[in-house]
Amino acid sequence: MTASLTTAQACEQLGVKPATLYAYVSRGLIRSVPGPPGTRQRRYDAGDVQALAGRQATRRDPQAGVQAAVQGSLDGLHPGTQRGVTPILDSALTRIEDGTLAYRGVDALSLADAATVEDVAALLWTGDPGTRPTLPLRARLNLSRHPRADTPLEALGYALTYAGAHDPDALDTRPESGPRQAARILTLLHATAERHAGLPPAPDLPLHARLARTCGRPDGADLLRRALILLADHELNVSAFTARVTASGGASLAHCTLAALSALQGPRHGLGALHAHDLLSAALNGDARAALRDATRRAGHAPGFGHALYPHGDPRARALLDALEAQFPGHPVTRATHAVIHAHAGDTAEPPNVDLALAALTLVLGRPAGDAVTLFALARVTGWLAHALETRAGGQFIRPRARYVGPA
């Protein structure tokens, strides 16, 4: 450990009392070492304290945190270069503001209560849920020619690769063809998930019912519908931005979706639900506080808690957890989730995020951890396609410049 702080210094930087500081240490958020010989004092890693203080500041002012993250790449610009410029892309798709989430001006939580996945796809792709494009009844590509995948995510990747290379419809660049192509890709991926589960496609069912059938849990259809809608888009995250960059180069919608699927599979983006799944699984079999401490030590933070854009709580998590409890009251997973949330609330003010809700849903349905990421991907495909279509329509070419810092 390098620079260290006294208890008083650490508490001052964090704005907390010693008891809260000790809780951070017990959770593995801050490292401590013995103080000067002959004393019972402890000292605390200055870097850990600074990092935690930064996360707390971001929760209080999420926009400043986002700007700081982007602006970090602009520090040290050459003299005369404009400073304080944060790259921002215009988009009419999703608004995250004051703790709310809306798709094209329509509250996402209201959509999750009443809309279908197909309605939300039409809203994001065309701006009008009443002009829902007809989903192809069957994926017309020969799925049997794909390599056999070990995981559902791998199967989705194979399907997109094959579609990008062999689907002649992907070459149609007329603007009016975009929603039809997007619907074709969405149908293909649900058919791929069905095939991976050993089932024939069920094209006459709504998408959420097809997914429930794929999971072997028809009783979870409404919960899956809510999750598919609440996770459909989330503005310019890593995977959505990847879809836009790829689309700006003229790639097909299948290849844009494939690029976004690849970007999703990182621990700082789509794989966060895996750590949350491990946390809840451990809490089911033991003490919630101990499970939280061990999960925090492994992940470096409390998995399934906190979100920079929602300092007062992720509305998607609240909506999904409420629906889960309403349908499965008293379920062991629901009780374990409450215990973990209560244990975490005793130490910090971080509310749960959608990763924890996804993990809880996956466990209630008796599915393995990887299915939480598959669900995330199938939901987010709708948004990725919307971002690609919007980029196409705007004719944007996204090509940032690099500031060279290597040898002269």
Coordinates of N, CA, C and O in Angstrom, one line a residue, residues 7 20 44 65 76 123 131 148 165 182 197 285 340 374 390 394:
T7 N -7.5 8.0 10.3 CA -9.0 7.9 10.4 C -9.7 9.2 10.2 O -10.6 9.3 9.4
T20 N -18.9 4.4 9.7 CA -19.1 4.1 8.2 C -17.8 3.7 7.5 O -17.7 2.9 6.7
Y44 N -5.4 4.2 6.3 CA -6.2 3.8 5.2 C -5.6 4.2 3.8 O -5.1 5.3 3.7
G65 N -20.2 13.4 -13.5 CA -19.4 12.2 -13.6 C -19.2 11.7 -15.0 O -18.2 11.3 -15.4
G76 N -4.9 18.0 -21.3 CA -3.6 18.2 -21.8 C -3.5 18.5 -23.3 O -2.6 18.1 -24.0
L123 N -41.7 1.6 -31.7 CA -41.5 2.9 -31.2 C -40.0 3.4 -31.4 O -39.8 4.5 -31.9
T131 N -47.1 1.8 -36.0 CA -46.6 1.3 -37.3 C -45.7 0.1 -37.2 O -44.6 0.0 -37.8
R148 N -22.3 -25.6 -34.1 CA -23.0 -25.8 -32.8 C -22.3 -25.0 -31.7 O -21.1 -25.2 -31.5
A165 N -23.2 -12.3 -43.7 CA -22.5 -12.8 -44.9 C -23.4 -13.3 -46.0 O -23.1 -13.3 -47.2
A182 N -34.5 -4.8 -39.5 CA -34.3 -4.9 -38.0 C -35.2 -6.0 -37.4 O -34.8 -6.8 -36.6
A197 N -31.8 -24.2 -27.5 CA -32.5 -24.9 -26.4 C -33.1 -26.2 -26.9 O -33.7 -26.9 -26.1
N285 N -27.6 -19.4 0.2 CA -27.1 -20.5 0.9 C -26.4 -20.1 2.2 O -25.7 -21.0 2.9
V340 N -29.9 -8.9 1.1 CA -28.7 -8.3 0.5 C -28.9 -6.8 0.4 O -28.0 -6.0 0.8
T374 N -27.6 -13.4 -21.5 CA -28.4 -13.7 -22.7 C -29.6 -12.8 -22.8 O -30.0 -12.3 -23.8
E390 N -30.8 5.0 -36.7 CA -30.7 6.5 -36.5 C -29.4 7.0 -37.1 O -29.4 8.1 -37.7
G394 N -29.2 9.7 -40.3 CA -28.5 11.0 -40.2 C -27.2 11.1 -41.0 O -26.7 12.2 -41.1

